[in-house]
PDB file of C-alpha atoms in Angstrom:
ATOM      1  CA  MET T 571     -32.925  -1.793  14.870  1.00  0.00           C
ATOM      2  CA  LYS T 572     -32.485  -4.969  12.569  1.00  0.00           C
ATOM      3  CA  LYS T 573     -31.405  -2.599   9.686  1.00  0.00           C
ATOM      4  CA  LEU T 574     -28.797  -0.876  11.829  1.00  0.00           C
ATOM      5  CA  ILE T 575     -27.447  -4.160  13.020  1.00  0.00           C
ATOM      6  CA  LEU T 576     -27.341  -5.461   9.313  1.00  0.00           C
ATOM      7  CA  LEU T 577     -25.585  -2.258   8.266  1.00  0.00           C
ATOM      8  CA  ALA T 578     -23.006  -2.432  11.000  1.00  0.00           C
ATOM      9  CA  LEU T 579     -22.353  -6.139  10.097  1.00  0.00           C
ATOM     10  CA  LEU T 580     -21.930  -5.303   6.472  1.00  0.00           C
ATOM     11  CA  ALA T 581     -19.486  -2.436   7.361  1.00  0.00           C
ATOM     12  CA  ILE T 582     -17.544  -4.905   9.521  1.00  0.00           C
ATOM     13  CA  ALA T 583     -17.618  -7.483   6.735  1.00  0.00           C
ATOM     14  CA  THR T 584     -16.389  -5.033   4.085  1.00  0.00           C
ATOM     15  CA  SER T 585     -13.571  -3.684   6.375  1.00  0.00           C
ATOM     16  CA  MET T 586     -12.443  -7.365   6.990  1.00  0.00           C
ATOM     17  CA  GLN T 587     -12.504  -8.157   3.380  1.00  0.00           C
ATOM     18  CA  ALA T 588     -10.533  -5.098   2.529  1.00  0.00           C
ATOM     19  CA  GLN T 589      -7.928  -5.995   5.155  1.00  0.00           C
ATOM     20  CA  GLU T 590      -7.973  -9.425   3.901  1.00  0.00           C
ATOM     21  CA  ALA T 591      -7.067  -8.337   0.416  1.00  0.00           C
ATOM     22  CA  TYR T 592      -4.139  -6.391   1.616  1.00  0.00           C
ATOM     23  CA  ASN T 593      -2.920  -9.051   3.799  1.00  0.00           C
ATOM     24  CA  GLU T 594      -3.178 -11.629   1.394  1.00  0.00           C
ATOM     25  CA  LEU T 595      -1.218  -9.599  -1.248  1.00  0.00           C
ATOM     26  CA  ARG T 596       1.454  -8.689   1.514  1.00  0.00           C
ATOM     27  CA  GLN T 597       1.558 -12.562   2.611  1.00  0.00           C
ATOM     28  CA  LYS T 598       1.859 -13.714  -1.050  1.00  0.00           C
ATOM     29  CA  ALA T 599       4.757 -11.330  -1.618  1.00  0.00           C
ATOM     30  CA  LYS T 600       6.465 -12.350   1.685  1.00  0.00           C
ATOM     31  CA  THR T 601       6.242 -16.058   1.035  1.00  0.00           C
ATOM     32  CA  THR T 602       7.737 -15.583  -2.357  1.00  0.00           C
ATOM     33  CA  VAL T 603      10.634 -13.460  -0.943  1.00  0.00           C
ATOM     34  CA  ASN T 604      11.367 -16.039   1.676  1.00  0.00           C
ATOM     35  CA  ASP T 605      11.080 -19.070  -0.700  1.00  0.00           C
ATOM     36  CA  PRO T 606      14.711 -20.210  -1.332  1.00  0.00           C
ATOM     37  CA  LYS T 607      13.441 -22.019  -4.418  1.00  0.00           C
ATOM     38  CA  ALA T 608      11.719 -18.931  -5.995  1.00  0.00           C
ATOM     39  CA  ASN T 609      12.996 -17.608  -9.357  1.00  0.00           C
ATOM     40  CA  PRO T 610      15.388 -14.669  -8.595  1.00  0.00           C
ATOM     41  CA  VAL T 611      13.254 -12.375 -10.954  1.00  0.00           C
ATOM     42  CA  VAL T 612      10.018 -13.316  -9.201  1.00  0.00           C
ATOM     43  CA  LYS T 613      11.724 -12.859  -5.923  1.00  0.00           C
ATOM     44  CA  GLN T 614      12.919  -9.287  -6.929  1.00  0.00           C
ATOM     45  CA  ILE T 615       9.395  -8.334  -7.950  1.00  0.00           C
ATOM     46  CA  SER T 616       7.809  -9.643  -4.953  1.00  0.00           C
ATOM     47  CA  GLN T 617      10.327  -7.797  -2.857  1.00  0.00           C
ATOM     48  CA  PHE T 618       9.188  -4.577  -4.313  1.00  0.00           C
ATOM     49  CA  LYS T 619       5.606  -5.439  -3.954  1.00  0.00           C
ATOM     50  CA  LEU T 620       6.334  -6.295  -0.212  1.00  0.00           C
ATOM     51  CA  ASP T 621       8.217  -3.029   0.360  1.00  0.00           C
ATOM     52  CA  ALA T 622       5.738  -1.130  -1.410  1.00  0.00           C
ATOM     53  CA  LEU T 623       2.885  -2.614   0.661  1.00  0.00           C
ATOM     54  CA  ASN T 624       4.766  -2.014   4.019  1.00  0.00           C
ATOM     55  CA  TYR T 625       5.550   1.544   2.986  1.00  0.00           C
ATOM     56  CA  MET T 626       2.146   2.288   1.980  1.00  0.00           C
ATOM     57  CA  ALA T 627       0.697   1.033   5.416  1.00  0.00           C
ATOM     58  CA  ILE T 628       3.328   2.918   7.330  1.00  0.00           C
ATOM     59  CA  LYS T 629       2.644   6.049   5.491  1.00  0.00           C
ATOM     60  CA  MET T 630      -1.150   5.829   5.784  1.00  0.00           C
ATOM     61  CA  ARG T 631      -1.055   5.484   9.469  1.00  0.00           C
ATOM     62  CA  GLU T 632       1.362   8.669   9.617  1.00  0.00           C
ATOM     63  CA  VAL T 633      -0.297  10.783   7.153  1.00  0.00           C
ATOM     64  CA  MET T 634      -3.767   9.632   6.790  1.00  0.00           C
ATOM     65  CA  PRO T 635      -4.671   7.895  10.099  1.00  0.00           C
ATOM     66  CA  ASP T 636      -8.388   8.340   9.471  1.00  0.00           C
ATOM     67  CA  SER T 637      -8.401   6.604   6.183  1.00  0.00           C
ATOM     68  CA  SER T 638     -10.201   3.395   5.777  1.00  0.00           C
ATOM     69  CA  VAL T 639      -8.889  -0.052   5.243  1.00  0.00           C
ATOM     70  CA  THR T 640     -10.770  -0.059   2.056  1.00  0.00           C
ATOM     71  CA  PHE T 641      -8.534   2.793   0.807  1.00  0.00           C
ATOM     72  CA  LEU T 642      -5.392   0.725   1.603  1.00  0.00           C
ATOM     73  CA  ASP T 643      -6.975  -2.187  -0.107  1.00  0.00           C
ATOM     74  CA  LYS T 644      -7.774  -0.434  -3.213  1.00  0.00           C
ATOM     75  CA  GLN T 645      -4.238   0.901  -3.329  1.00  0.00           C
ATOM     76  CA  ALA T 646      -2.726  -2.433  -2.793  1.00  0.00           C
ATOM     77  CA  ILE T 647      -4.763  -4.086  -5.608  1.00  0.00           C
ATOM     78  CA  ALA T 648      -3.868  -1.186  -7.839  1.00  0.00           C
ATOM     79  CA  MET T 649      -0.285  -1.545  -7.038  1.00  0.00           C
ATOM     80  CA  ASP T 650      -0.350  -5.322  -7.913  1.00  0.00           C
ATOM     81  CA  ASN T 651      -2.306  -4.615 -11.083  1.00  0.00           C
ATOM     82  CA  PHE T 652       0.157  -1.967 -12.116  1.00  0.00           C
ATOM     83  CA  VAL T 653       3.219  -4.263 -11.550  1.00  0.00           C
ATOM     84  CA  ASN T 654       1.710  -7.214 -13.075  1.00  0.00           C
ATOM     85  CA  PHE T 655       0.688  -5.285 -16.177  1.00  0.00           C
ATOM     86  CA  TYR T 656       4.462  -3.928 -16.288  1.00  0.00           C
ATOM     87  CA  VAL T 657       5.830  -7.349 -16.186  1.00  0.00           C
ATOM     88  CA  GLU T 658       3.444  -8.477 -18.976  1.00  0.00           C
ATOM     89  CA  LYS T 659       4.344  -5.560 -21.106  1.00  0.00           C
ATOM     90  CA  LEU T 660       8.241  -6.015 -20.330  1.00  0.00           C
ATOM     91  CA  ILE T 661       7.858  -9.547 -21.512  1.00  0.00           C
ATOM     92  CA  GLU T 662       6.023  -8.700 -24.649  1.00  0.00           C
ATOM     93  CA  SER T 663       8.655  -5.916 -25.388  1.00  0.00           C
ATOM     94  CA  THR T 664      11.516  -8.498 -25.628  1.00  0.00           C
ATOM     95  CA  LYS T 665      10.491  -8.791 -29.302  1.00  0.00           C
ATOM     96  CA  LEU T 666      10.937  -5.054 -29.902  1.00  0.00           C
ATOM     97  CA  PRO T 667      13.948  -2.967 -30.650  1.00  0.00           C
ATOM     98  CA  ASN T 668      16.014  -1.961 -27.502  1.00  0.00           C
ATOM     99  CA  VAL T 669      14.956   1.693 -28.059  1.00  0.00           C
ATOM    100  CA  GLN T 670      11.226   0.893 -27.692  1.00  0.00           C
ATOM    101  CA  GLN T 671      11.883  -1.310 -24.674  1.00  0.00           C
ATOM    102  CA  VAL T 672      13.615   1.549 -22.969  1.00  0.00           C
ATOM    103  CA  LYS T 673      10.660   3.872 -23.901  1.00  0.00           C
ATOM    104  CA  MET T 674       8.116   1.464 -22.522  1.00  0.00           C
ATOM    105  CA  ILE T 675      10.101   1.217 -19.194  1.00  0.00           C
ATOM    106  CA  LYS T 676      10.549   4.903 -18.867  1.00  0.00           C
ATOM    107  CA  MET T 677       6.848   5.473 -19.490  1.00  0.00           C
ATOM    108  CA  PHE T 678       5.918   3.258 -16.429  1.00  0.00           C
ATOM    109  CA  MET T 679       8.560   4.875 -14.287  1.00  0.00           C
ATOM    110  CA  ASP T 680       7.267   8.271 -15.314  1.00  0.00           C
ATOM    111  CA  ILE T 681       3.615   7.383 -14.409  1.00  0.00           C
ATOM    112  CA  SER T 682       4.715   5.911 -11.022  1.00  0.00           C
ATOM    113  CA  TYR T 683       6.833   9.092 -10.310  1.00  0.00           C
ATOM    114  CA  SER T 684       4.308  11.629 -11.525  1.00  0.00           C
ATOM    115  CA  ASN T 685       1.480  10.236  -9.411  1.00  0.00           C
ATOM    116  CA  PRO T 686       2.492  10.700  -5.723  1.00  0.00           C
ATOM    117  CA  LEU T 687       0.074   9.714  -2.882  1.00  0.00           C
ATOM    118  CA  PHE T 688       1.829  11.232   0.186  1.00  0.00           C
ATOM    119  CA  HIS T 689       4.359  13.740  -1.283  1.00  0.00           C
ATOM    120  CA  ASP T 690       6.955  12.292   0.927  1.00  0.00           C
ATOM    121  CA  LYS T 691      10.110  14.507   1.257  1.00  0.00           C
ATOM    122  CA  ASP T 692      12.314  11.275   2.059  1.00  0.00           C
ATOM    123  CA  THR T 693      13.434  11.069  -1.630  1.00  0.00           C
ATOM    124  CA  GLU T 694      16.073   8.520  -0.714  1.00  0.00           C
ATOM    125  CA  LEU T 695      13.668   6.144   0.538  1.00  0.00           C
ATOM    126  CA  VAL T 696      10.992   6.933  -1.949  1.00  0.00           C
ATOM    127  CA  LEU T 697      13.296   6.520  -4.972  1.00  0.00           C
ATOM    128  CA  SER T 698      15.232   3.659  -3.783  1.00  0.00           C
ATOM    129  CA  TYR T 699      13.743   1.431  -6.395  1.00  0.00           C
ATOM    130  CA  PHE T 700      13.407   4.162  -8.937  1.00  0.00           C
ATOM    131  CA  ASN T 701      17.066   5.096  -8.859  1.00  0.00           C
ATOM    132  CA  SER T 702      18.443   1.445  -8.889  1.00  0.00           C
ATOM    133  CA  GLN T 703      19.753   0.340 -12.190  1.00  0.00           C
ATOM    134  CA  GLU T 704      19.583  -3.320 -10.752  1.00  0.00           C
ATOM    135  CA  SER T 705      15.860  -3.200 -10.024  1.00  0.00           C
ATOM    136  CA  MET T 706      13.347  -4.464 -12.431  1.00  0.00           C
ATOM    137  CA  THR T 707      10.654  -2.333 -10.882  1.00  0.00           C
ATOM    138  CA  ARG T 708      12.115   1.046 -11.135  1.00  0.00           C
ATOM    139  CA  PHE T 709       8.998   2.785  -9.467  1.00  0.00           C
ATOM    140  CA  SER T 710       8.508   5.386  -6.592  1.00  0.00           C
ATOM    141  CA  LEU T 711       7.283   3.720  -3.527  1.00  0.00           C
ATOM    142  CA  ASP T 712       5.205   7.075  -3.004  1.00  0.00           C
ATOM    143  CA  THR T 713       2.808   6.296  -5.790  1.00  0.00           C
ATOM    144  CA  ASP T 714      -1.002   6.877  -5.729  1.00  0.00           C
ATOM    145  CA  TRP T 715      -1.341   3.427  -7.568  1.00  0.00           C
ATOM    146  CA  ARG T 716      -4.953   3.954  -8.457  1.00  0.00           C
ATOM    147  CA  ALA T 717      -4.225   7.130 -10.163  1.00  0.00           C
ATOM    148  CA  ALA T 718      -1.121   5.477 -11.726  1.00  0.00           C
ATOM    149  CA  VAL T 719      -3.267   2.568 -13.094  1.00  0.00           C
ATOM    150  CA  ALA T 720      -5.806   5.356 -14.457  1.00  0.00           C
ATOM    151  CA  ALA T 721      -2.980   7.178 -16.267  1.00  0.00           C
ATOM    152  CA  LEU T 722      -1.717   3.945 -17.745  1.00  0.00           C
ATOM    153  CA  ALA T 723      -5.208   2.823 -18.971  1.00  0.00           C
ATOM    154  CA  HIS T 724      -5.368   6.348 -20.603  1.00  0.00           C
ATOM    155  CA  LEU T 725      -2.162   6.016 -22.332  1.00  0.00           C
ATOM    156  CA  TYR T 726      -2.828   2.394 -23.602  1.00  0.00           C
ATOM    157  CA  TYR T 727      -6.336   3.116 -24.739  1.00  0.00           C
ATOM    158  CA  ASN T 728      -5.419   6.160 -26.617  1.00  0.00           C
ATOM    159  CA  LYS T 729      -2.721   4.286 -28.349  1.00  0.00           C
ATOM    160  CA  GLN T 730      -5.029   1.866 -29.988  1.00  0.00           C
TER     161      GLN T 730
END
């Protein structure tokens, strides 16, 4: 009986931690978006993260109602890692010729687009950032972020 209670508490704690991670990322992005003193570029990146997190949660409730909060948490963390790595590479690429910068940006865009999670038919919404010339984060909202990070890792490790 004690083992069963311990397992139940562990499962609850794991779910709460997962939900906390998603909520923490969402709250951090929301705080930055609403901060009038935030750098406009950082604000724009945070707006994408907030929209991607909101989209992910809504679509998961619609399409995958039985999925766990751990799944949402892992997707949220992967999205955050993907975007942060992109920003890091974007900053590094400023020293490269324009052609190489564009090639790097398109590689990230392609990885995002080529790894859909929900296969959402609402392309206007899903590709709103992807198709926006003004957006720094030209990614699809309908991305399996864990698969995108894996594809990115594969490309970067094979380069070296």
